[in-house]
PDB file of C-alpha atoms in Angstrom:
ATOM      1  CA  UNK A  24     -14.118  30.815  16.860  1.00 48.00           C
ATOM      2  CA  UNK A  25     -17.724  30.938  15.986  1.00 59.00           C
ATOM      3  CA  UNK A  26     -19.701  28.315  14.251  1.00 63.00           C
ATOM      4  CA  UNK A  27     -20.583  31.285  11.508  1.00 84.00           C
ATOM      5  CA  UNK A  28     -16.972  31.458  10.586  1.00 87.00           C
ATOM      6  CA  UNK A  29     -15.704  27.802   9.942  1.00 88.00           C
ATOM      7  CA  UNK A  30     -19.187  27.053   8.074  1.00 89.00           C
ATOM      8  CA  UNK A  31     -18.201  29.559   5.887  1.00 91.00           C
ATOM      9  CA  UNK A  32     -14.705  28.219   5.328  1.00 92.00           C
ATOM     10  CA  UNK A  33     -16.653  24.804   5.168  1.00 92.00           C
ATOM     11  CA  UNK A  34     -19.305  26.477   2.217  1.00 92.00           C
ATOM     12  CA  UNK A  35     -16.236  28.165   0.021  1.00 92.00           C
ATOM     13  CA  UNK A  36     -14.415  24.701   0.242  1.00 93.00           C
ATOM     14  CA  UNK A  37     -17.179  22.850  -0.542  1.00 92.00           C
ATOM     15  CA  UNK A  38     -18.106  25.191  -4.045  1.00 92.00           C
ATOM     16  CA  UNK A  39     -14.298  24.644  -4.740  1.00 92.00           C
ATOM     17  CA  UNK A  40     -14.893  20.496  -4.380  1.00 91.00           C
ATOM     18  CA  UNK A  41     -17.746  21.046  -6.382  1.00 89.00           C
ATOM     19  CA  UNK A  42     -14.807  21.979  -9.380  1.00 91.00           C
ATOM     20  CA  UNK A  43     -12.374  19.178  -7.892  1.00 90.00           C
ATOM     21  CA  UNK A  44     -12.378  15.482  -9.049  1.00 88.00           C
ATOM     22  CA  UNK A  45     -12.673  12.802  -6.694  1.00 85.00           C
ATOM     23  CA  UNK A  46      -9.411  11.518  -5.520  1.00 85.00           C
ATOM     24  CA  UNK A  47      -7.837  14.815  -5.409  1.00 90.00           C
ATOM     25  CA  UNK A  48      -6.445  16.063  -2.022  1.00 91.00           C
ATOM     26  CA  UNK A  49      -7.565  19.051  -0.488  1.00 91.00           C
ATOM     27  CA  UNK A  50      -4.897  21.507   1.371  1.00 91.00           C
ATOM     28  CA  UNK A  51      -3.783  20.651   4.814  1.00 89.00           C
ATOM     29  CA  UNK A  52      -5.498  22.528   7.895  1.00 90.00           C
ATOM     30  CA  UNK A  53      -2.148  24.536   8.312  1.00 91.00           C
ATOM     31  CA  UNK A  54      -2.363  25.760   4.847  1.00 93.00           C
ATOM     32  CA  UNK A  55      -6.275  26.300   5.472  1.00 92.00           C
ATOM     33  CA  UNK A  56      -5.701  28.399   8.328  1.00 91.00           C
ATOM     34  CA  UNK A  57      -3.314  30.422   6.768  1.00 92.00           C
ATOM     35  CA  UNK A  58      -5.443  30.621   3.717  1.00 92.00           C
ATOM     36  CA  UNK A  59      -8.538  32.117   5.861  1.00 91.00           C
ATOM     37  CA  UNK A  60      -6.634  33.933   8.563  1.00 91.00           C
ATOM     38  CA  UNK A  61      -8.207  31.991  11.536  1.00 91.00           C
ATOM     39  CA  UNK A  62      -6.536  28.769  13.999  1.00 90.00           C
ATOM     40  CA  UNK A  63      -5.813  25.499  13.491  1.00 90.00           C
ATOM     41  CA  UNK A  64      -9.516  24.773  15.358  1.00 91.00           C
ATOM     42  CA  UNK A  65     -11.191  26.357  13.027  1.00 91.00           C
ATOM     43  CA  UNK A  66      -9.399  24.837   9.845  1.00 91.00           C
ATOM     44  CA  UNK A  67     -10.111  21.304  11.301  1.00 90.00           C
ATOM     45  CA  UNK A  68     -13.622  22.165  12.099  1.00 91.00           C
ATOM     46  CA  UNK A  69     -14.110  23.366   8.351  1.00 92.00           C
ATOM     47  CA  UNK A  70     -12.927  19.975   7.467  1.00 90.00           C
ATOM     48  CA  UNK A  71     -14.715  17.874  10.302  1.00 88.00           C
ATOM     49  CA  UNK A  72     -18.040  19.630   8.296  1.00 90.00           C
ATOM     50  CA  UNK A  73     -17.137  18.673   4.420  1.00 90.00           C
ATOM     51  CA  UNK A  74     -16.626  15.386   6.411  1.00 87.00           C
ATOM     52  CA  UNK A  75     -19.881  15.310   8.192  1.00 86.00           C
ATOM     53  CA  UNK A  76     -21.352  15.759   4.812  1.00 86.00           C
ATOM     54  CA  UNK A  77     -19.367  13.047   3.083  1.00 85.00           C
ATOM     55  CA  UNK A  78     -17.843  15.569   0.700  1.00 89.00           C
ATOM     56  CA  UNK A  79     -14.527  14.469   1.589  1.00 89.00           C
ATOM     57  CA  UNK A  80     -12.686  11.389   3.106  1.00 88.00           C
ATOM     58  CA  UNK A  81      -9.855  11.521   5.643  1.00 87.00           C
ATOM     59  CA  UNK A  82      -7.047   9.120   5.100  1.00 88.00           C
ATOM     60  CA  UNK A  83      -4.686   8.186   8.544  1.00 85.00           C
ATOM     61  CA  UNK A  84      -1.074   9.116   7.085  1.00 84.00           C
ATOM     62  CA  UNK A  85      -2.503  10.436   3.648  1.00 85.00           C
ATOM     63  CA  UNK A  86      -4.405  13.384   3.794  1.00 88.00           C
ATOM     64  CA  UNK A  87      -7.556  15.005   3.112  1.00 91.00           C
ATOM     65  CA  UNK A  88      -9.588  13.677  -0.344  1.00 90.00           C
ATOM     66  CA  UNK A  89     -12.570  14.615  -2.327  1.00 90.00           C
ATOM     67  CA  UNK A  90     -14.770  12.080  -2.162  1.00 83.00           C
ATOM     68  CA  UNK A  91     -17.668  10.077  -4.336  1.00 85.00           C
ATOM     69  CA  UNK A  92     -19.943   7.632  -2.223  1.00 89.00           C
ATOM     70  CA  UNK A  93     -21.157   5.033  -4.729  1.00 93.00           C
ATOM     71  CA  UNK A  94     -23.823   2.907  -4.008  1.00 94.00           C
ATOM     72  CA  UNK A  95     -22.830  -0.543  -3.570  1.00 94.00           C
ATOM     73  CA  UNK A  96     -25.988  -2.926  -4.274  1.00 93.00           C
ATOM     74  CA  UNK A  97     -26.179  -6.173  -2.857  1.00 93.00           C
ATOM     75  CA  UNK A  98     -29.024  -8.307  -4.861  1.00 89.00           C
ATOM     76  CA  UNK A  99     -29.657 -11.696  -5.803  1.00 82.00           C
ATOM     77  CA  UNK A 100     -29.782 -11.503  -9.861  1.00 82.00           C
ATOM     78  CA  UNK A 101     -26.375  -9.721  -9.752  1.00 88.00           C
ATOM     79  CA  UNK A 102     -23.073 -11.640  -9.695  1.00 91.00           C
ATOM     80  CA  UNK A 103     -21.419 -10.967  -6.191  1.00 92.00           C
ATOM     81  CA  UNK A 104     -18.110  -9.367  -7.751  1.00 93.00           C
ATOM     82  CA  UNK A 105     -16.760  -6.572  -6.265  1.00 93.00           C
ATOM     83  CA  UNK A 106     -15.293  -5.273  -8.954  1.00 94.00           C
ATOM     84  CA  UNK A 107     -18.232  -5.538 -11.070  1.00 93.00           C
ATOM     85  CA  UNK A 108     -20.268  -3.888  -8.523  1.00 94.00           C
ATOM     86  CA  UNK A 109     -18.379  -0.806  -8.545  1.00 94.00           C
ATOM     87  CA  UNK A 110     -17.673  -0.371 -11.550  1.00 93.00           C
ATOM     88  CA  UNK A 111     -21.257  -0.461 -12.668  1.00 92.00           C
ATOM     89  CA  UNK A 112     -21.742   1.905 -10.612  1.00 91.00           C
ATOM     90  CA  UNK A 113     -19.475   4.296 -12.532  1.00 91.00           C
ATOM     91  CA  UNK A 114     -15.928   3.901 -10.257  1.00 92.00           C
ATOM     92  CA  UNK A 115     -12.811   3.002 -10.510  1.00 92.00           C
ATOM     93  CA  UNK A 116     -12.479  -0.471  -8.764  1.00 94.00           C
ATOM     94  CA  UNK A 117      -9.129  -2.851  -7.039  1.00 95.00           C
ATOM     95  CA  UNK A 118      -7.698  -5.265  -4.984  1.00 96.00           C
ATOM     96  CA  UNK A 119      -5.374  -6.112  -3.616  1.00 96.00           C
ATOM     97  CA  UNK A 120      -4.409  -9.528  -2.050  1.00 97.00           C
ATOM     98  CA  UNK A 121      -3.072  -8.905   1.480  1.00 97.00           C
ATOM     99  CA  UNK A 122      -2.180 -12.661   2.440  1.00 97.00           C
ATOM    100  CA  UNK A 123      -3.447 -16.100   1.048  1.00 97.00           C
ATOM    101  CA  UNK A 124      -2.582 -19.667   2.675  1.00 97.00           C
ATOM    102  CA  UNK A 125      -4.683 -23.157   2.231  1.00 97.00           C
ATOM    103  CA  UNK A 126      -5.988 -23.857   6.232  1.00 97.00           C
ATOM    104  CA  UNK A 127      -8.320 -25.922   7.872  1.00 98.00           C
ATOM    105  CA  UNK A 128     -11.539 -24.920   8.518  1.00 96.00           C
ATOM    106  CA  UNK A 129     -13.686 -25.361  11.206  1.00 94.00           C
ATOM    107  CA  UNK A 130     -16.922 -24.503  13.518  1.00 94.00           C
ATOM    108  CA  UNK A 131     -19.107 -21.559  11.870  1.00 94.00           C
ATOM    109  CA  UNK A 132     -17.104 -21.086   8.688  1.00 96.00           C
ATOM    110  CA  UNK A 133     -17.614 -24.717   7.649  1.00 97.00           C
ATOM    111  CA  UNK A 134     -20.975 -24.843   8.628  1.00 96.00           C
ATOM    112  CA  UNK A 135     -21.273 -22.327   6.153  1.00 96.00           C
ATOM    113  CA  UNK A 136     -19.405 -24.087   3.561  1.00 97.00           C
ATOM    114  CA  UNK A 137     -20.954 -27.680   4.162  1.00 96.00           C
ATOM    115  CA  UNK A 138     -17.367 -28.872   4.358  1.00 97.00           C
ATOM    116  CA  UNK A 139     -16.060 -31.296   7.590  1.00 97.00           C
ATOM    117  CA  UNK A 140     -14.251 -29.504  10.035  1.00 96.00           C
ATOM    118  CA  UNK A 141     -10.579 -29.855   9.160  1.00 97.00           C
ATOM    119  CA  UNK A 142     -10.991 -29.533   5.299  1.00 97.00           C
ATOM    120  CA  UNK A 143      -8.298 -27.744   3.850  1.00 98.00           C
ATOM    121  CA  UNK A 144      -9.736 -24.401   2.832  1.00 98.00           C
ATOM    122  CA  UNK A 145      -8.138 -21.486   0.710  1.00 98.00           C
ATOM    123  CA  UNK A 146      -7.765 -18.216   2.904  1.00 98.00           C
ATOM    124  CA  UNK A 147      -7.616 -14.774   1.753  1.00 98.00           C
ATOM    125  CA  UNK A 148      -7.106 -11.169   2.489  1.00 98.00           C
ATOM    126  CA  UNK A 149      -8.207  -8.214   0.167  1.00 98.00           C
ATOM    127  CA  UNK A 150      -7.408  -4.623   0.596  1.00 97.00           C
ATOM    128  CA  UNK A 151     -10.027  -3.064  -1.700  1.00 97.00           C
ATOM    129  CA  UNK A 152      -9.983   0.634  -3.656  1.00 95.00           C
ATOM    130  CA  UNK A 153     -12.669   2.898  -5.359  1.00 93.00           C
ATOM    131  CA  UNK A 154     -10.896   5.685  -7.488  1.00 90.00           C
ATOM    132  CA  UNK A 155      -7.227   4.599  -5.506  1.00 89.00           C
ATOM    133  CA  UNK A 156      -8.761   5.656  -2.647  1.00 89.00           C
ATOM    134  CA  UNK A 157      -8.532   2.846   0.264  1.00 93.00           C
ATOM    135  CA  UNK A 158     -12.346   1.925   0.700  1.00 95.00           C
ATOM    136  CA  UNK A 159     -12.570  -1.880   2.457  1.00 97.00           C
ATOM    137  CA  UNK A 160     -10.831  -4.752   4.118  1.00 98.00           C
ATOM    138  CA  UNK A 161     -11.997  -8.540   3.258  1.00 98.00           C
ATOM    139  CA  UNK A 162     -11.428 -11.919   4.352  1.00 98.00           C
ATOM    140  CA  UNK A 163     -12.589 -14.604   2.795  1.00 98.00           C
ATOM    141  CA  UNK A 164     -13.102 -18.812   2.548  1.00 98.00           C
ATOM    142  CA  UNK A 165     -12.855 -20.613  -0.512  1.00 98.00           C
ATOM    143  CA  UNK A 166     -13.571 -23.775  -1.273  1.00 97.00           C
ATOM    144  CA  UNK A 167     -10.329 -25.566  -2.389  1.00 96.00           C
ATOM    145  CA  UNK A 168     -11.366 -28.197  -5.196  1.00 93.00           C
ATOM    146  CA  UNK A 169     -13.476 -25.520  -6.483  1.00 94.00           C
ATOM    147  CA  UNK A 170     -10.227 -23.700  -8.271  1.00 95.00           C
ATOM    148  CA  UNK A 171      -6.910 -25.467  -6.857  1.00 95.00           C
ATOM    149  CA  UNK A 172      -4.609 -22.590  -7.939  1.00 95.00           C
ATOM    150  CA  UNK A 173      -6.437 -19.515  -6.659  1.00 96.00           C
ATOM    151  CA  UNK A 174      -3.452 -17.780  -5.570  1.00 95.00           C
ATOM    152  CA  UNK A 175      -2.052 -17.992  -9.828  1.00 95.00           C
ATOM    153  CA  UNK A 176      -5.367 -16.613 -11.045  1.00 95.00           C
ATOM    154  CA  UNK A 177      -5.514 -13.947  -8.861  1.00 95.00           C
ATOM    155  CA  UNK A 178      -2.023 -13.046 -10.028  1.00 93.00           C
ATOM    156  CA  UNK A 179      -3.423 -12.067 -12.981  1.00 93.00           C
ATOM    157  CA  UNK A 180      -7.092 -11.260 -12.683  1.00 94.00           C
ATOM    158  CA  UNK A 181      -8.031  -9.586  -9.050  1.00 94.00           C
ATOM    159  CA  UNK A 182     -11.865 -10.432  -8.977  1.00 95.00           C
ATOM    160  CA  UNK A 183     -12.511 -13.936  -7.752  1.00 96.00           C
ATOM    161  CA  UNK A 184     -15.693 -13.905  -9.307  1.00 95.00           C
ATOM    162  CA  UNK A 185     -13.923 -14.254 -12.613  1.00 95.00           C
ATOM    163  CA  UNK A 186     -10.871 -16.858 -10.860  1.00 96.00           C
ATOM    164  CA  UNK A 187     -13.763 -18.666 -10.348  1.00 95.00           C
ATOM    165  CA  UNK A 188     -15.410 -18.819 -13.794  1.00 94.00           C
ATOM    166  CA  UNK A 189     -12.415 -18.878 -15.776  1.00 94.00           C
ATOM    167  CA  UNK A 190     -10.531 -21.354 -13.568  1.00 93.00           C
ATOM    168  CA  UNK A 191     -13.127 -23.189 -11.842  1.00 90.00           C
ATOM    169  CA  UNK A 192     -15.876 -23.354 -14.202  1.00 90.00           C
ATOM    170  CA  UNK A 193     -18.231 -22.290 -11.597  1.00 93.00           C
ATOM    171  CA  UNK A 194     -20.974 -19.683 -11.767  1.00 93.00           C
ATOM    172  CA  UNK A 195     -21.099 -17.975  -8.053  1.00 93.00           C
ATOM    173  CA  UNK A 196     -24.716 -16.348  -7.199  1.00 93.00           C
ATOM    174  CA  UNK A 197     -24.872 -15.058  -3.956  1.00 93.00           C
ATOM    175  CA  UNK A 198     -27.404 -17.072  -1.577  1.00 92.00           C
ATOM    176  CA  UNK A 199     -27.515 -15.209   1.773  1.00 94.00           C
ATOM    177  CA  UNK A 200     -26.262 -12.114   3.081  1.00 94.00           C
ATOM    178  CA  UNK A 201     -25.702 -10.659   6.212  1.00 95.00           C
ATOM    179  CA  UNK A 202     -25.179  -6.706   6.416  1.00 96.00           C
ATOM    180  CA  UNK A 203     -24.947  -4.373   9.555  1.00 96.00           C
ATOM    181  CA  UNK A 204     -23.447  -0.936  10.604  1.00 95.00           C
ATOM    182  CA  UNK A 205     -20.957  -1.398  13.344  1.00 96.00           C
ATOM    183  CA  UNK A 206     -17.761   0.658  14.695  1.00 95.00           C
ATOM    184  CA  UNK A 207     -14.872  -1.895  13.684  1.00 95.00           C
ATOM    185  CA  UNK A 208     -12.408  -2.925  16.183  1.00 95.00           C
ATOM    186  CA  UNK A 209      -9.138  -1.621  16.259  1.00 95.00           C
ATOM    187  CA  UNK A 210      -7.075  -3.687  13.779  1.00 96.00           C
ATOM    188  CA  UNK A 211      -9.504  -3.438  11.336  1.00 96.00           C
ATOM    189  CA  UNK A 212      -9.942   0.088  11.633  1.00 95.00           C
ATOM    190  CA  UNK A 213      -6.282   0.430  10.663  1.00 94.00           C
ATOM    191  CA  UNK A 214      -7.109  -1.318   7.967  1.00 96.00           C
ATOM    192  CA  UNK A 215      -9.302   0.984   6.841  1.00 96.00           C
ATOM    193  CA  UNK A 216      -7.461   3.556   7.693  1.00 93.00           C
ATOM    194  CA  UNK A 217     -10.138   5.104   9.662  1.00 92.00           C
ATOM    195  CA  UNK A 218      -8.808   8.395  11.350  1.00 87.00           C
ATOM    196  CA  UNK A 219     -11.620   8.630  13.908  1.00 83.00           C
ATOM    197  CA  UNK A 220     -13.950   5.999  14.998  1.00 83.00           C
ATOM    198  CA  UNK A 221     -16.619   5.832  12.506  1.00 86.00           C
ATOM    199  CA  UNK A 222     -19.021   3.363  12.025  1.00 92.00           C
ATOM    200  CA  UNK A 223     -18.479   0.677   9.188  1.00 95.00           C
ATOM    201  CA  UNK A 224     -20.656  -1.369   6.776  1.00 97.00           C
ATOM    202  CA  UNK A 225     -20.145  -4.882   7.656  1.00 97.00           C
ATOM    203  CA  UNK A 226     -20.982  -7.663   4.972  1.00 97.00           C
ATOM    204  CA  UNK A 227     -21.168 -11.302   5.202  1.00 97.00           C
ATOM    205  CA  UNK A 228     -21.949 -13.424   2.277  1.00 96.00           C
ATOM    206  CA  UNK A 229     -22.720 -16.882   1.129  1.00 96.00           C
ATOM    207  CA  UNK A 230     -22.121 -17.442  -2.275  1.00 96.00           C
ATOM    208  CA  UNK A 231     -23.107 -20.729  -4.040  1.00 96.00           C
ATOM    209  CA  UNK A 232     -22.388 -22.381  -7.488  1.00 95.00           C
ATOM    210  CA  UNK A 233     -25.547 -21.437  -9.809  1.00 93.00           C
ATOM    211  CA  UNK A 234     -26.310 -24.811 -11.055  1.00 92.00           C
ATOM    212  CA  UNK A 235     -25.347 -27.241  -7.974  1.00 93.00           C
ATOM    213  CA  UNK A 236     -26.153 -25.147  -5.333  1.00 94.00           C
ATOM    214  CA  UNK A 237     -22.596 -26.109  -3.579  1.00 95.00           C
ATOM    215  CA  UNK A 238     -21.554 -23.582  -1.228  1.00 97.00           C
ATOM    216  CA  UNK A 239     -17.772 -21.971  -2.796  1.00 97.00           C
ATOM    217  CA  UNK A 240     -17.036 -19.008  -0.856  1.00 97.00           C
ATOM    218  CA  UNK A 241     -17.894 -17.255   2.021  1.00 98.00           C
ATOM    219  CA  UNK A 242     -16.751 -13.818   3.280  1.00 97.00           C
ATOM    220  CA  UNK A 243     -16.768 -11.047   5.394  1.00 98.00           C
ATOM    221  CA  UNK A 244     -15.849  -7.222   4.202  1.00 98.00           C
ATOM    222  CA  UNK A 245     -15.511  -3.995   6.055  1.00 98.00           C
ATOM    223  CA  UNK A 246     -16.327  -1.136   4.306  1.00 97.00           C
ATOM    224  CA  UNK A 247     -15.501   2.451   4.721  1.00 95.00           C
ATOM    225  CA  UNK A 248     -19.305   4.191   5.222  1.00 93.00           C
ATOM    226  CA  UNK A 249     -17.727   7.256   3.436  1.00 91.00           C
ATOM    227  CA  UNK A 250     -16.925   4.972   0.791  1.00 93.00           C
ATOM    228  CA  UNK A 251     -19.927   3.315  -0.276  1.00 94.00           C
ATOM    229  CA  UNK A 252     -23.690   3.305   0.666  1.00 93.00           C
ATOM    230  CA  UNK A 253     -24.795  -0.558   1.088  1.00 94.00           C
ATOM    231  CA  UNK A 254     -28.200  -1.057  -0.567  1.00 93.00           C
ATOM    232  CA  UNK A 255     -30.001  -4.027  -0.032  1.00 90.00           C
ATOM    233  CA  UNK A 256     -32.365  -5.269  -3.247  1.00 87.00           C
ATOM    234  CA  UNK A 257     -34.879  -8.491  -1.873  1.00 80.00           C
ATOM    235  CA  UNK A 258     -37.006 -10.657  -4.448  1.00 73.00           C
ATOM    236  CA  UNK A 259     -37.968  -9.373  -8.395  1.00 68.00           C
ATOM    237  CA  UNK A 260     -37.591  -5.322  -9.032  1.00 61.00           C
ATOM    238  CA  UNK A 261     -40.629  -3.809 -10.811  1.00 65.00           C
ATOM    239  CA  UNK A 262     -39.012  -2.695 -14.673  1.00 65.00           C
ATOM    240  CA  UNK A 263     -40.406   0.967 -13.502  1.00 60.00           C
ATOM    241  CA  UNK A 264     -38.145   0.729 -10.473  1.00 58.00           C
ATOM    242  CA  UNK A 265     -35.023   3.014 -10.513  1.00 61.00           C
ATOM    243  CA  UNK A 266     -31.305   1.243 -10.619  1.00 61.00           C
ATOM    244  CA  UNK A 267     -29.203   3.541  -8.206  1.00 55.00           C
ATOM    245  CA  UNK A 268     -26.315   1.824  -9.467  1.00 52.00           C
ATOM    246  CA  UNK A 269     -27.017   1.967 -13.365  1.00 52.00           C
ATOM    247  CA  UNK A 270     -28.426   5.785 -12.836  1.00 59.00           C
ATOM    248  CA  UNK A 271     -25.325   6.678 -11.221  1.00 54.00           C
ATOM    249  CA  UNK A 272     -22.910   5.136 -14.042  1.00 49.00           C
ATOM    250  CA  UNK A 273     -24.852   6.631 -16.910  1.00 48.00           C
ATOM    251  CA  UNK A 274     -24.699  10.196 -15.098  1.00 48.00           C
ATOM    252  CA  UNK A 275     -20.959   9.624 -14.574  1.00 49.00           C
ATOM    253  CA  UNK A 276     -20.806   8.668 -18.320  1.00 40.00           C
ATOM    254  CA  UNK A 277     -22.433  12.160 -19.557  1.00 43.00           C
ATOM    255  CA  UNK A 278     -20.712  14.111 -16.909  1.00 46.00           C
ATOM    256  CA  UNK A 279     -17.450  12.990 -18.604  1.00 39.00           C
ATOM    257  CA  UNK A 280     -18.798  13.214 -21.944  1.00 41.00           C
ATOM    258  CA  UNK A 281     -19.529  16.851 -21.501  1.00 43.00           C
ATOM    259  CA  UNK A 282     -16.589  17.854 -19.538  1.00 40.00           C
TER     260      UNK A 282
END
C-alpha cells in the first residue's frame, strides 16, 4: 500500500461527503475495499484520514458517520443550556437522562455548592446528542430546594436550564468554568463511545441563580472533540466581533434554504 493510493480513496470519499448530510453512515471498510480494489489496510487508512480531518466520526458498535463539528461557546452573557447552545449553533440537540437519585454531598462538590457536607443533593447523568449522533457524557449536582421534583420536569422537558426556570423560578448564569483537553479514562470513554483513544473536551461549571448569586448546579461534561470545538468567550465582545455560533446557524439556515 502506498500513502498515494489510500489518500486518493480518502480525496474521492471526502468529495462524496461533501454531497452527504451529516449523520449519514459511510460504507464499511470491507465494502470500501471492494469498492477500490485494494486491502482492508488501505480501506481503514482512507477512513483513519477523513477522520484525521474531522470529516467523519467513528462510532464503537455503530459505524462510520459524516460528521459536523459545531462550535460550542462557553460565555458569561449566554444561559449555560446545552441545548440552547447547540442549537444556536444550527444542530440538532438531546439528552438523555442516564440515572438520577437525591445523595449527600460532600468535600469538593459542596464546596462548590456552599451547601454542608451531608446535604441531600439531586444527582444526575446525561447522555447528550448533536444530529442523533452520541456527542457527550455529563454528571451533574443540583441543588435540591432549588426544584424538588427534578426528575418530573425532566420527564418532560430535557434541558435543566428550563426545569429550572419553569419549575424553580430560578435564572442560572454560569459563574466559573473550568475547561481542558484530556484523554478520558476508560469508563467514560465507553461512554462516549470513543473507538480509539482520543483526547476529550472536559468542562466543569458553576452555575449560580442570576439575582441571589446562590450556587444551583454544578457539573462536569465530556465531550467528544470530533463533536464540538469548545470556545471560550471572557468579559464584553466588541459589536464588530464575529459570533462563531450565530455565523454558523445562519449559514446552516441558507444552506437549507437553497437546497
Amino acid at each position: 500500500m502506498t500513502q498515494q493510493r489510500y489518500r486518493q480513496i480518502a480525496d474521492q470519499l471526502e468529495q462524496e461527503i461533501a454531497l452527504m448530510s451529516p449523520g449519514d453512515r459511510l460504507p464499511g471498510e470491507h465494502e470500501i475495499a471492494t469498492r477500490f480494489g485494494v486491502g482492508r489496510a488501505a480501506a481503514r487508512a482512507a477512513v483513519q484520514e477523513l477522520e484525521r480531518k474531522q470529516l467523519v466520526r467513528r462510532i464503537r458498535g455503530a459505524g462510520t458517520f459524516v460528521g459536523r463539528r459545531i462550535d460550542y461557546l462557553i460565555s458569561r452573557d449566554r444561559r449555560p443550556s446545552w441545548h440552547r447552545t447547540v442549537t444556536e449553533a444550527g444542530a440538532t440537540a438531546r439528552s438523555v437522562v442516564l440515572g438520577h437519585a437525591a445523595v449527600p454531598v460532600d468535600g469538593e462538590i459542596a464546596s462548590f455548592l456552599a451547601l454542608p457536607e451531608g446535604t441531600l443533593v439531586h444527582r444526575m447523568e446525561r447522555q447528550s446528542y448533536i444530529d442523533e449522533l452520541v456527542s457527550g457524557y455529563s454528571v451533574e449536582w443540583v441543588v435540591l430546594d432549588a426544584v424538588p421534583h427534578l426528575a418530573d420536569g425532566m420527564r418532560v422537558e430535557e434541558s435543566l436550564d428550563e426545569v429550572l426556570r419553569q419549575m424553580g423560578s430560578v435564572r442560572s448564569e454560569r459563574s466559573w468554568c473550568r475547561t481542558a483537553s484530556d484523554v478520558p479514562p476508560a469508563d467514560i470513554a465507553e461512554r462516549l463511545q470513543l473507538v480509539t483513544a482520543a483526547a476529550v473536551w472536559v468542562v466543569e461549571s458553576l452555575n449560580c441563580d442570576s439575582e441571589s448569586r446562590r450556587p444551583l448546579t454544578y457539573s462536569k461534561a465530556w465531550m467528544r472533540g470530533d463533536a464540538v470545538r469548545v470556545v471560550m468567550e471572557i468579559g464584553d465582545r466588541p459589536a464588530s466581533t464575529p459570533d462563531p455560533a450565530r455565523d454558523r446557524a445562519t449559514t446552516n439556515v441558507k444552506e437549507v434554504a437553497h437546497s
